[in-house]
Coordinates of C-alpha atoms in Angstrom, one line a residue:
Chain A
M1 CA -33.2 0.3 8.0
T2 CA -31.4 3.2 6.3
S3 CA -28.6 2.3 3.9
V4 CA -25.1 3.4 4.9
T5 CA -25.0 5.7 1.9
S6 CA -28.0 7.7 3.0
L7 CA -26.4 7.9 6.5
F8 CA -23.4 9.7 5.1
A9 CA -25.6 12.3 3.4
P10 CA -24.1 15.2 5.4
V11 CA -20.7 14.4 4.0
E12 CA -21.5 12.6 0.7
S13 CA -20.0 15.2 -1.6
D14 CA -16.9 15.4 0.6
L15 CA -16.5 11.6 0.4
S16 CA -16.8 11.6 -3.4
Q17 CA -14.2 14.3 -3.7
M18 CA -11.9 12.3 -1.4
T19 CA -12.2 9.1 -3.4
D20 CA -11.4 11.0 -6.6
N21 CA -8.3 12.6 -4.9
L22 CA -7.1 9.2 -3.7
K23 CA -7.4 7.5 -7.1
Q24 CA -5.6 10.4 -8.7
L25 CA -2.9 10.5 -6.1
V26 CA -2.0 6.8 -6.2
G27 CA -2.7 6.2 -9.9
A28 CA -1.7 9.3 -11.8
R29 CA 2.1 9.2 -11.5
H30 CA 2.5 5.4 -11.5
P31 CA 1.1 3.2 -14.2
I32 CA 2.2 0.2 -12.1
L33 CA -0.2 1.4 -9.3
Y34 CA -2.9 2.7 -11.6
A35 CA -4.9 -0.5 -11.8
A36 CA -4.3 -1.1 -8.0
A37 CA -5.7 2.4 -7.3
E38 CA -8.9 1.8 -9.3
H39 CA -9.2 -1.5 -7.5
L40 CA -8.6 0.0 -4.0
F41 CA -10.6 3.2 -4.2
G42 CA -13.2 2.1 -6.8
A43 CA -16.7 0.8 -6.0
G44 CA -17.2 -1.5 -3.0
G45 CA -15.5 0.4 -0.2
K46 CA -18.0 1.7 2.3
R47 CA -15.6 4.4 3.5
V48 CA -16.9 4.3 7.0
R49 CA -13.6 5.6 8.5
P50 CA -13.3 8.8 6.5
A51 CA -17.0 9.3 6.8
I52 CA -16.7 9.3 10.6
V53 CA -13.8 11.7 10.4
L54 CA -15.8 14.1 8.2
L55 CA -18.9 13.8 10.3
I56 CA -17.0 14.6 13.5
S57 CA -15.2 17.4 11.8
K58 CA -18.5 19.0 10.7
A59 CA -20.2 18.3 14.1
T60 CA -17.3 20.1 15.9
M61 CA -17.0 23.1 13.6
A62 CA -20.6 24.2 13.9
D63 CA -21.3 26.6 11.1
S64 CA -17.7 27.3 10.0
G65 CA -17.5 24.2 7.8
L66 CA -14.6 21.8 7.1
K67 CA -11.0 23.0 7.2
P68 CA -8.6 21.7 4.5
T69 CA -6.8 19.8 7.3
H70 CA -10.0 17.9 8.1
R71 CA -10.3 16.7 4.5
R72 CA -6.6 15.7 4.5
L73 CA -7.2 13.8 7.8
A74 CA -10.0 11.9 6.1
E75 CA -7.7 11.0 3.2
I76 CA -4.9 9.9 5.6
T77 CA -7.4 7.7 7.5
E78 CA -8.6 5.9 4.4
M79 CA -5.0 5.6 3.0
I80 CA -3.7 4.0 6.3
H81 CA -6.7 1.6 6.3
T82 CA -6.3 0.7 2.7
A83 CA -2.5 0.2 3.1
S84 CA -3.0 -2.2 6.0
L85 CA -5.7 -4.2 4.1
V86 CA -3.3 -4.6 1.1
H87 CA -0.5 -5.9 3.3
D88 CA -2.9 -8.0 5.4
D89 CA -4.0 -9.8 2.2
V90 CA -0.3 -10.5 1.4
V91 CA 0.3 -11.8 4.9
D92 CA -2.9 -13.8 5.1
E93 CA -2.6 -14.9 1.4
A94 CA -6.2 -13.8 1.0
D95 CA -7.5 -14.0 -2.5
V96 CA -10.9 -12.3 -2.2
R97 CA -12.0 -9.2 -0.2
R98 CA -15.5 -7.6 -0.6
G99 CA -16.2 -10.1 -3.2
V100 CA -13.4 -9.0 -5.6
P101 CA -9.9 -10.4 -6.0
T102 CA -7.3 -8.8 -3.7
V103 CA -4.4 -6.7 -5.1
H104 CA -2.2 -9.5 -4.1
A105 CA -4.2 -12.1 -6.1
S106 CA -4.7 -9.8 -9.1
F107 CA -1.3 -8.1 -9.4
G108 CA 1.0 -10.3 -7.3
N109 CA 3.0 -9.8 -4.1
R110 CA 5.3 -7.3 -5.8
V111 CA 2.6 -4.7 -6.6
A112 CA 0.8 -5.4 -3.3
V113 CA 3.8 -4.7 -1.2
L114 CA 4.7 -1.6 -3.2
A115 CA 1.2 -0.2 -3.2
G116 CA 0.9 -0.7 0.6
D117 CA 4.3 0.9 1.2
F118 CA 3.4 3.8 -1.1
L119 CA 0.1 4.4 0.8
F120 CA 1.8 4.2 4.2
A121 CA 4.6 6.5 3.0
Q122 CA 2.2 9.1 1.4
S123 CA 0.1 9.0 4.6
S124 CA 3.1 9.8 6.9
W125 CA 4.1 12.6 4.6
Y126 CA 0.6 14.1 4.5
L127 CA 0.5 13.6 8.3
A128 CA 3.7 15.5 8.9
N129 CA 2.5 18.3 6.7
L130 CA -0.7 18.8 8.7
D131 CA 1.7 20.7 11.0
N132 CA 0.1 19.4 14.1
L133 CA 2.4 17.4 16.3
E134 CA -0.5 16.0 18.5
V135 CA -2.3 14.7 15.3
V136 CA 1.0 13.2 14.1
K137 CA 1.4 11.3 17.4
L138 CA -2.2 10.1 17.3
L139 CA -2.0 8.7 13.8
S140 CA 1.5 7.2 14.2
Q141 CA 0.2 5.4 17.2
V142 CA -2.4 3.9 14.9
I143 CA 0.2 2.7 12.4
M144 CA 2.1 1.0 15.3
D145 CA -1.2 -0.6 16.6
L146 CA -2.1 -2.0 13.2
A147 CA 1.3 -3.7 13.0
E148 CA 0.9 -5.0 16.5
G149 CA -2.6 -6.3 15.7
E150 CA -1.4 -8.1 12.7
I151 CA 1.5 -9.7 14.6
Q152 CA -0.8 -10.7 17.5
Q153 CA -3.2 -12.3 15.1
G154 CA -0.3 -14.2 13.6
L155 CA 0.9 -15.3 17.0
N156 CA -2.5 -16.4 18.4
R157 CA -3.6 -18.6 15.5
F158 CA -5.4 -21.7 16.8
E159 CA -4.8 -20.5 20.3
S160 CA -8.0 -21.7 22.0
E161 CA -6.9 -20.4 25.4
L162 CA -7.3 -16.8 24.2
S163 CA -9.5 -14.7 26.5
I164 CA -12.2 -12.4 25.4
E165 CA -10.1 -9.6 26.8
A166 CA -7.2 -10.6 24.6
Y167 CA -9.6 -10.8 21.7
L168 CA -10.8 -7.3 22.4
E169 CA -7.3 -6.0 22.7
K170 CA -6.4 -7.5 19.3
S171 CA -9.6 -6.0 17.9
Y172 CA -8.6 -2.6 19.3
Y173 CA -5.2 -2.8 17.6
K174 CA -6.6 -4.1 14.3
T175 CA -9.7 -1.9 13.9
A176 CA -10.7 0.4 16.8
S177 CA -7.4 2.2 17.2
L178 CA -7.7 3.8 13.7
I179 CA -11.3 4.9 14.3
A180 CA -10.6 6.1 17.8
N181 CA -7.5 8.1 17.1
S182 CA -8.7 9.6 13.9
S183 CA -12.0 10.6 15.6
K184 CA -10.0 12.3 18.3
A185 CA -7.7 13.9 15.7
A186 CA -10.7 15.4 13.9
G187 CA -11.7 17.1 17.1
V188 CA -8.1 18.3 17.8
L189 CA -8.0 19.9 14.4
S190 CA -11.3 21.7 15.2
G191 CA -9.7 22.9 18.5
V192 CA -12.0 21.1 20.9
S193 CA -11.0 20.8 24.6
E194 CA -9.2 17.7 25.9
P195 CA -12.2 16.2 27.6
V196 CA -14.3 16.5 24.4
A197 CA -11.4 15.0 22.4
M198 CA -11.3 12.1 24.8
N199 CA -15.0 11.5 24.3
L200 CA -14.5 11.5 20.6
Y201 CA -11.7 9.0 21.1
N202 CA -14.0 6.8 23.1
Y203 CA -16.8 7.1 20.6
G204 CA -14.4 5.8 17.9
R205 CA -13.0 3.1 20.2
H206 CA -16.4 1.6 21.1
F207 CA -17.8 2.0 17.6
G208 CA -14.7 0.3 16.3
L209 CA -15.0 -2.6 18.7
A210 CA -18.7 -3.1 17.9
F211 CA -17.9 -2.9 14.2
Q212 CA -15.2 -5.6 14.5
I213 CA -17.4 -7.9 16.7
V214 CA -20.2 -7.6 14.1
D215 CA -17.7 -8.4 11.3
D216 CA -16.6 -11.5 13.2
L217 CA -20.2 -12.5 13.7
L218 CA -21.0 -12.1 10.0
D219 CA -18.2 -14.5 9.2
F220 CA -20.5 -17.2 10.8
T221 CA -24.0 -16.0 10.0
S222 CA -23.7 -14.6 6.5
S223 CA -23.6 -16.3 3.2
M224 CA -20.7 -16.3 0.8
D225 CA -22.6 -13.8 -1.4
A226 CA -23.2 -11.3 1.3
L227 CA -19.7 -11.6 2.7
G228 CA -17.7 -11.6 -0.5
K229 CA -15.5 -14.4 1.0
P230 CA -16.2 -18.0 2.2
A231 CA -18.1 -18.3 5.5
G232 CA -16.1 -19.5 8.4
S233 CA -12.9 -18.3 6.8
D234 CA -11.6 -16.6 10.0
L235 CA -12.0 -19.9 11.9
Q236 CA -10.4 -21.8 9.1
S237 CA -7.3 -19.6 9.3
G238 CA -7.1 -20.0 13.1
N239 CA -8.3 -16.5 13.8
L240 CA -10.5 -17.2 16.9
T241 CA -13.2 -14.5 17.3
A242 CA -15.8 -13.8 19.9
P243 CA -18.4 -16.4 18.8
V244 CA -15.8 -19.1 18.9
L245 CA -14.3 -18.1 22.3
Y246 CA -17.8 -18.1 23.9
A247 CA -18.7 -21.4 22.2
L248 CA -15.6 -23.0 23.6
E249 CA -17.0 -22.5 27.1
E250 CA -19.8 -24.9 26.4
K251 CA -18.6 -27.2 23.6
P252 CA -15.4 -29.0 24.6
Y253 CA -15.3 -30.9 21.3
L254 CA -14.7 -27.6 19.5
N255 CA -11.4 -27.4 21.3
V256 CA -10.4 -30.8 19.9
L257 CA -11.1 -29.7 16.3
I258 CA -9.2 -26.4 16.8
E259 CA -6.2 -28.1 18.4
R260 CA -5.8 -30.4 15.4
E261 CA -6.3 -27.3 13.1
F262 CA -9.2 -28.9 11.2
A263 CA -7.0 -31.6 9.8
Q264 CA -9.8 -34.0 9.0
E265 CA -12.2 -33.4 6.2
T266 CA -15.4 -32.5 8.0
D267 CA -13.7 -30.7 11.0
L268 CA -14.3 -27.2 9.8
E269 CA -18.0 -27.8 9.0
Q270 CA -18.5 -29.5 12.4
A271 CA -16.8 -26.6 14.2
I272 CA -19.0 -24.0 12.4
D273 CA -22.1 -26.0 13.4
L274 CA -20.9 -26.1 17.0
V275 CA -20.4 -22.3 17.1
L276 CA -23.8 -21.7 15.4
S277 CA -25.6 -24.0 17.9
S278 CA -23.9 -22.4 20.9
K279 CA -24.8 -19.3 22.9
G280 CA -21.7 -17.7 21.3
I281 CA -23.7 -16.0 18.6
Q282 CA -26.1 -14.3 21.0
R283 CA -23.4 -13.4 23.5
S284 CA -21.4 -11.8 20.7
W285 CA -24.4 -9.8 19.6
D286 CA -24.8 -8.6 23.2
L287 CA -21.1 -7.7 23.3
A288 CA -21.4 -5.7 20.1
K289 CA -24.6 -4.0 21.3
H290 CA -22.8 -3.1 24.6
H291 CA -20.0 -1.3 22.7
A292 CA -22.4 0.4 20.2
Q293 CA -24.4 1.8 23.2
L294 CA -21.2 3.0 24.9
A295 CA -20.2 4.7 21.6
A296 CA -23.5 6.6 21.4
E297 CA -23.1 7.8 25.0
H298 CA -19.9 9.5 24.1
L299 CA -21.6 11.8 21.7
S300 CA -23.2 13.9 24.3
D301 CA -20.7 16.9 24.1
L302 CA -21.8 17.6 20.5
A303 CA -24.5 20.2 19.7
P304 CA -27.4 18.8 17.7
S305 CA -26.8 18.7 13.9
A306 CA -27.3 16.4 11.0
S307 CA -23.7 15.2 11.4
R308 CA -24.2 14.4 15.1
Q309 CA -27.4 12.6 14.2
A310 CA -25.6 10.5 11.5
L311 CA -22.9 9.6 14.0
H312 CA -25.6 8.4 16.4
T313 CA -27.5 6.5 13.8
L314 CA -24.2 4.8 12.8
T315 CA -24.1 3.1 16.2
E316 CA -27.5 1.5 15.4
Y317 CA -26.6 0.8 11.8
V318 CA -23.4 -1.1 12.8
L319 CA -25.7 -3.6 14.7
S320 CA -28.2 -3.9 11.9
R321 CA -25.7 -5.3 9.3
G322 CA -26.8 -8.8 8.5
H323 CA -29.6 -8.9 11.1
Chain B
M1 CA 43.2 1.7 3.9
T2 CA 41.5 2.0 7.2
S3 CA 38.6 -0.4 7.9
V4 CA 35.1 1.0 8.2
T5 CA 35.0 -0.1 11.8
S6 CA 38.0 1.9 12.9
L7 CA 36.6 4.9 11.0
F8 CA 33.6 4.7 13.3
A9 CA 35.8 4.8 16.4
P10 CA 34.3 8.1 17.8
V11 CA 30.8 6.5 17.9
E12 CA 31.6 2.8 18.2
S13 CA 30.1 2.3 21.7
D14 CA 27.1 4.3 20.7
L15 CA 26.6 2.1 17.6
S16 CA 26.9 -1.1 19.7
Q17 CA 24.3 0.2 22.1
M18 CA 22.0 1.1 19.2
T19 CA 22.3 -2.4 17.8
D20 CA 21.4 -4.0 21.1
N21 CA 18.4 -1.7 21.5
L22 CA 17.1 -2.5 18.0
K23 CA 17.4 -6.3 18.5
Q24 CA 15.6 -6.0 21.8
L25 CA 12.9 -3.7 20.4
V26 CA 12.0 -5.9 17.5
G27 CA 12.7 -9.2 19.0
A28 CA 11.7 -9.0 22.6
R29 CA 7.9 -8.8 22.4
H30 CA 7.4 -10.9 19.3
P31 CA 8.8 -14.4 19.0
I32 CA 7.6 -14.3 15.4
L33 CA 10.1 -11.5 14.7
Y34 CA 12.8 -12.6 17.0
A35 CA 14.7 -14.6 14.5
A36 CA 14.2 -11.8 11.9
A37 CA 15.7 -9.3 14.3
E38 CA 18.8 -11.3 15.0
H39 CA 19.1 -11.7 11.3
L40 CA 18.5 -8.0 10.5
F41 CA 20.6 -6.4 13.3
G42 CA 23.1 -9.2 13.8
A43 CA 26.6 -9.3 12.3
G44 CA 27.1 -8.1 8.7
G45 CA 25.4 -4.7 8.6
K46 CA 28.0 -1.9 8.3
R47 CA 25.6 0.6 10.0
V48 CA 27.0 3.4 7.8
R49 CA 23.7 5.4 8.1
P50 CA 23.4 5.6 11.9
A51 CA 27.2 6.1 12.1
I52 CA 26.9 9.2 10.0
V53 CA 24.0 10.4 12.1
L54 CA 26.0 9.9 15.3
L55 CA 29.2 11.5 13.9
I56 CA 27.3 14.5 12.7
S57 CA 25.5 14.7 16.0
K58 CA 28.9 14.7 17.9
A59 CA 30.5 17.1 15.4
T60 CA 27.7 19.7 15.8
M61 CA 27.4 19.4 19.6
A62 CA 31.1 20.3 20.4
D63 CA 31.8 19.3 24.0
S64 CA 28.2 18.8 25.1
G65 CA 27.9 15.2 23.8
L66 CA 25.0 13.4 22.2
K67 CA 21.4 14.1 23.2
P68 CA 18.9 11.2 23.7
T69 CA 17.1 12.5 20.6
H70 CA 20.3 12.1 18.5
R71 CA 20.5 8.4 19.6
R72 CA 16.9 7.9 18.8
L73 CA 17.4 9.5 15.3
A74 CA 20.2 7.1 14.6
E75 CA 17.9 4.2 15.6
I76 CA 15.1 5.6 13.4
T77 CA 17.5 5.9 10.4
E78 CA 18.6 2.3 10.7
M79 CA 15.1 1.0 11.2
I80 CA 13.8 2.8 8.1
H81 CA 16.8 1.5 6.1
T82 CA 16.2 -2.0 7.3
A83 CA 12.5 -1.9 6.7
S84 CA 13.0 -0.8 3.2
L85 CA 15.6 -3.6 2.6
V86 CA 13.2 -6.2 3.9
H87 CA 10.4 -5.1 1.6
D88 CA 12.7 -4.6 -1.4
D89 CA 13.8 -8.2 -1.0
V90 CA 10.1 -9.3 -1.1
V91 CA 9.5 -7.1 -4.2
D92 CA 12.7 -8.2 -6.0
E93 CA 12.3 -11.8 -4.8
A94 CA 15.9 -11.6 -3.7
D95 CA 17.2 -14.7 -1.9
V96 CA 20.6 -13.4 -0.7
R97 CA 21.8 -10.1 0.8
R98 CA 25.3 -9.5 2.3
G99 CA 26.0 -13.1 1.7
V100 CA 23.2 -14.4 4.0
P101 CA 19.7 -15.5 3.0
T102 CA 17.1 -12.7 3.1
V103 CA 14.2 -12.5 5.6
H104 CA 11.9 -13.3 2.7
A105 CA 13.9 -16.4 1.8
S106 CA 14.4 -17.6 5.4
F107 CA 11.0 -16.9 6.9
G108 CA 8.7 -16.3 4.0
N109 CA 6.8 -13.4 2.6
R110 CA 4.5 -13.3 5.6
V111 CA 7.2 -12.6 8.2
A112 CA 9.1 -10.3 5.8
V113 CA 6.0 -8.0 5.2
L114 CA 5.2 -8.0 8.9
A115 CA 8.7 -7.3 10.0
G116 CA 9.0 -4.4 7.5
D117 CA 5.7 -2.9 8.5
F118 CA 6.6 -3.2 12.2
L119 CA 9.9 -1.4 11.6
F120 CA 8.2 1.4 9.5
A121 CA 5.5 1.7 12.1
Q122 CA 7.9 1.8 15.0
S123 CA 10.0 4.4 13.2
S124 CA 7.1 6.7 12.6
W125 CA 6.1 6.4 16.2
Y126 CA 9.6 7.2 17.5
L127 CA 9.8 10.0 14.9
A128 CA 6.5 11.6 16.2
N129 CA 7.8 11.4 19.7
L130 CA 11.0 13.3 19.0
D131 CA 8.6 16.2 19.3
N132 CA 10.3 18.1 16.5
L133 CA 8.0 18.8 13.5
E134 CA 10.9 19.7 11.2
V135 CA 12.6 16.4 11.8
V136 CA 9.2 14.6 11.3
K137 CA 8.9 16.2 7.9
L138 CA 12.5 15.4 6.9
L139 CA 12.2 11.7 7.7
S140 CA 8.6 11.3 6.4
Q141 CA 10.0 12.7 3.1
V142 CA 12.6 9.9 3.2
I143 CA 9.9 7.3 3.6
M144 CA 8.1 8.7 0.5
D145 CA 11.3 8.8 -1.5
L146 CA 12.1 5.2 -0.7
A147 CA 8.7 4.1 -2.0
E148 CA 9.1 6.4 -5.0
G149 CA 12.6 4.9 -5.7
E150 CA 11.4 1.3 -5.5
I151 CA 8.5 2.1 -7.9
Q152 CA 10.7 3.9 -10.4
Q153 CA 13.1 1.0 -10.3
G154 CA 10.2 -1.3 -11.0
L155 CA 8.9 0.9 -13.9
N156 CA 12.3 1.3 -15.6
R157 CA 13.4 -2.3 -15.7
F158 CA 15.3 -3.0 -19.0
E159 CA 14.7 0.6 -20.1
S160 CA 17.9 1.2 -22.1
E161 CA 16.8 4.8 -22.9
L162 CA 17.3 5.8 -19.2
S163 CA 19.5 8.9 -18.8
I164 CA 22.2 9.3 -16.3
E165 CA 20.1 12.1 -14.8
A166 CA 17.2 9.7 -14.3
Y167 CA 19.6 7.1 -12.8
L168 CA 20.9 9.7 -10.3
E169 CA 17.4 10.7 -9.4
K170 CA 16.4 7.1 -8.7
S171 CA 19.6 6.7 -6.7
Y172 CA 18.7 9.8 -4.7
Y173 CA 15.3 8.3 -3.9
K174 CA 16.7 4.8 -3.1
T175 CA 19.8 5.7 -1.2
A176 CA 20.8 9.4 -0.9
S177 CA 17.6 10.8 0.5
L178 CA 17.8 8.8 3.7
I179 CA 21.4 9.8 4.3
A180 CA 20.8 13.5 3.3
N181 CA 17.7 14.0 5.3
S182 CA 19.0 12.2 8.4
S183 CA 22.2 14.2 8.3
K184 CA 20.3 17.4 8.2
A185 CA 18.0 16.2 10.9
A186 CA 21.0 15.4 13.2
G187 CA 22.0 19.1 12.7
V188 CA 18.5 20.3 13.4
L189 CA 18.4 18.4 16.7
S190 CA 21.7 20.1 17.6
G191 CA 20.2 23.5 16.8
V192 CA 22.4 24.5 13.9
S193 CA 21.5 27.3 11.6
E194 CA 19.6 26.7 8.3
P195 CA 22.7 27.2 6.1
V196 CA 24.7 24.7 8.2
A197 CA 21.7 22.3 8.1
M198 CA 21.6 22.6 4.2
N199 CA 25.4 21.8 4.0
L200 CA 24.8 18.7 6.2
Y201 CA 22.0 17.7 3.8
N202 CA 24.3 18.2 0.8
Y203 CA 27.1 16.2 2.5
G204 CA 24.6 13.3 2.9
R205 CA 23.2 13.7 -0.6
H206 CA 26.6 13.6 -2.3
F207 CA 27.9 10.9 0.0
G208 CA 24.8 8.8 -0.7
L209 CA 25.1 9.2 -4.5
A210 CA 28.8 8.2 -4.4
F211 CA 27.9 5.3 -2.1
Q212 CA 25.2 4.0 -4.6
I213 CA 27.4 4.5 -7.7
V214 CA 30.2 2.5 -6.0
D215 CA 27.7 -0.2 -5.0
D216 CA 26.5 -0.4 -8.6
L217 CA 30.1 -0.6 -9.8
L218 CA 30.9 -3.4 -7.4
D219 CA 28.1 -5.4 -8.9
F220 CA 30.3 -5.7 -12.0
T221 CA 33.8 -5.6 -10.6
S222 CA 33.5 -7.8 -7.5
S223 CA 33.4 -11.5 -7.0
M224 CA 30.4 -13.4 -5.6
D225 CA 32.4 -13.8 -2.3
A226 CA 33.0 -10.1 -1.8
L227 CA 29.5 -9.1 -2.8
G228 CA 27.4 -11.7 -1.0
K229 CA 25.3 -12.0 -4.2
P230 CA 25.9 -13.1 -7.8
A231 CA 27.9 -10.6 -9.9
G232 CA 25.8 -8.8 -12.6
S233 CA 22.6 -9.4 -10.6
D234 CA 21.4 -5.8 -11.1
L235 CA 21.8 -6.1 -14.8
Q236 CA 20.1 -9.5 -14.8
S237 CA 17.0 -8.1 -13.1
G238 CA 16.9 -5.2 -15.6
N239 CA 18.2 -2.6 -13.1
L240 CA 20.4 -0.5 -15.4
T241 CA 23.1 1.4 -13.5
A242 CA 25.8 3.9 -14.4
P243 CA 28.3 1.4 -15.9
V244 CA 25.6 0.0 -18.2
L245 CA 24.2 3.4 -19.2
Y246 CA 27.7 4.7 -20.1
A247 CA 28.6 1.4 -21.9
L248 CA 25.4 1.6 -24.0
E249 CA 26.8 4.8 -25.6
E250 CA 29.7 2.9 -27.2
K251 CA 28.4 -0.7 -27.4
P252 CA 25.2 -0.9 -29.6
Y253 CA 25.0 -4.7 -29.2
L254 CA 24.5 -4.3 -25.5
N255 CA 21.1 -2.7 -26.3
V256 CA 20.1 -5.7 -28.3
L257 CA 20.8 -8.0 -25.4
I258 CA 19.0 -5.8 -22.9
E259 CA 16.0 -5.3 -25.3
R260 CA 15.5 -9.1 -25.4
E261 CA 16.0 -9.3 -21.6
F262 CA 18.9 -11.7 -21.9
A263 CA 16.6 -14.4 -23.3
Q264 CA 19.4 -16.5 -24.8
E265 CA 21.8 -18.5 -22.7
T266 CA 25.0 -16.5 -23.0
D267 CA 23.3 -13.1 -23.2
L268 CA 24.0 -12.0 -19.7
E269 CA 27.6 -13.1 -19.7
Q270 CA 28.1 -11.3 -23.0
A271 CA 26.5 -8.2 -21.6
I272 CA 28.7 -8.2 -18.5
D273 CA 31.8 -8.5 -20.8
L274 CA 30.6 -5.6 -22.9
V275 CA 30.2 -3.4 -19.8
L276 CA 33.6 -4.4 -18.4
S277 CA 35.4 -3.7 -21.7
S278 CA 33.8 -0.3 -22.1
K279 CA 34.7 3.1 -20.6
G280 CA 31.6 2.7 -18.5
I281 CA 33.6 1.4 -15.5
Q282 CA 36.1 4.3 -15.4
R283 CA 33.4 6.9 -16.1
S284 CA 31.3 5.5 -13.2
W285 CA 34.4 5.7 -10.9
D286 CA 34.9 9.3 -12.0
L287 CA 31.2 10.1 -11.3
A288 CA 31.5 8.5 -7.8
K289 CA 34.7 10.5 -7.1
H290 CA 33.0 13.7 -8.2
H291 CA 30.1 13.2 -5.7
A292 CA 32.5 12.0 -2.9
Q293 CA 34.5 15.2 -3.4
L294 CA 31.4 17.4 -3.3
A295 CA 30.4 15.6 -0.1
A296 CA 33.7 16.5 1.5
E297 CA 33.4 20.1 0.5
H298 CA 30.2 20.4 2.5
L299 CA 31.9 19.7 5.8
S300 CA 33.6 23.1 6.0
D301 CA 31.2 24.5 8.6
L302 CA 32.2 22.0 11.2
A303 CA 34.9 22.7 13.7
P304 CA 37.8 20.2 13.7
S305 CA 37.1 17.1 15.8
A306 CA 37.6 13.4 15.6
S307 CA 34.0 13.1 14.3
R308 CA 34.5 15.6 11.6
Q309 CA 37.7 13.8 10.5
A310 CA 35.8 10.5 10.4
L311 CA 33.1 12.1 8.2
H312 CA 35.8 13.4 5.9
T313 CA 37.6 10.0 5.7
L314 CA 34.3 8.3 4.9
T315 CA 34.2 10.2 1.6
E316 CA 37.5 8.6 0.7
Y317 CA 36.6 5.2 2.2
V318 CA 33.5 5.1 0.0
L319 CA 35.7 5.1 -3.1
S320 CA 38.2 2.6 -1.7
R321 CA 35.7 -0.2 -1.4
G322 CA 36.7 -2.9 -3.9
H323 CA 39.4 -0.8 -5.4

């Protein structure tokens, strides 16, 4: 399988430029945020979200190339994503992400809250200055959805009655909304028609759902080394994902363990084993595959190009992670 | 002296309606935020910022009355202000505000970060849906300035070389920017000309600076009961305000106490006494008065009305607090 880096070849230099800009922007004026910026925009981030924005921008501009507003949109997308990660880590009291300590763990709550607020603030300012009210609306909806997703996740901890539909809704808020709306926004900035814009939105939505389902699967099927965080950590914190919700249908004892919030020493380990030995893993892969295929089908408006090909290959790549 | 409540008479019913809306909005869908909403939008808040927005809106609409967008702008202004307070309390680890425990102290970091993010998110969404790009830009600048102000305050702790100009700049970012830009935005929504809009901006800017200087004075001259927080708490946390900066010019020992960050038991008490016995208090009152007068002078475009009168009386009221 191709690496994600080679997939991004059509926009690789644009992505490097973006990363440098973001480090400068956050770090240059504020020593207090400098270390956080290095940390946030340094090695490790896959930059999937801005890559999709840039690939869609190229694919919808034919030979005219990227506009400055496309590049700015990619930056905004990565800033919003990063801001929400930083605050999520405060809220979840997470100490490790992508195998490195979180901003919250390294620099404390104070810097983490400030850094997140600064990134949200800078992104709304950039957004306003794109001078496109439709794009402002699309991305401010994302900021709302991210807050909604984080709150829903907080409300539904250890809620074993959660339906797959409610899980997908939460996954939309937490992950797919940003990819869907920024994909559409990239098309809007290129001046595509409304039906094409909606197809780009649905590409992003289904890709985002597949991406999140695979992420949730990897929490069970990957090792600590590959994940950069302990396996089963979603389950431990009461965040019930697709593999668990499917497993609950065939393993009633799993419900007992969840209801008592893994109070006894071997509870978590037993619960993980129950999930792994259920059909939940395969059914979740099937669900991810379903959304990845739907994503690919929404690319049919785009003329053939290296960027369109990369967007298509991404829908296969998302399924190959950890398989 | 009139009470602030009677000052707001021309918009009192609009303010009550706004408070009910905000409680509903934040609390209704999310039990996790319900208690926080009661706390945030319950009794205690003076609602100076939305009151100014509503008064300016009425004063610039003559007999036509408030538009729905004016009411929405007032809500946005209060939401942004409240969001920034909630996050400031996390960053400053403050336990008490307006005499009641902070969200951070009552419900923990988790709810405080979520509640702040939710309010910021909701305000950017409302903002985008005002469908006025100029207003979006004005208020997104405010969100940037608030983040900048909080970061500057973090950087300059115990920095006794701080100039009065740098103090005023920080006060603009922290306090005056929101009042200035929302005052201007209220005029923009009424369709005033650019020079009138700039005068409204300057009314808000000078009013905001006077308001902040008086707040900083009250930290020295008021009792715990009146303040709702311990006296001298700005100084204790290294936030050096006008009275301290002026006092430093005549009391060299104050510098020694600040440089060692009040490490010895009686340091803070001594420092407060040095400030109170200096000309810093009077000079700060003069500075506040100067800005309050400048604010009043920027109201001359407005035709006489109860709302205009209230805006004028506010510039006197701001100086009377605690005097």
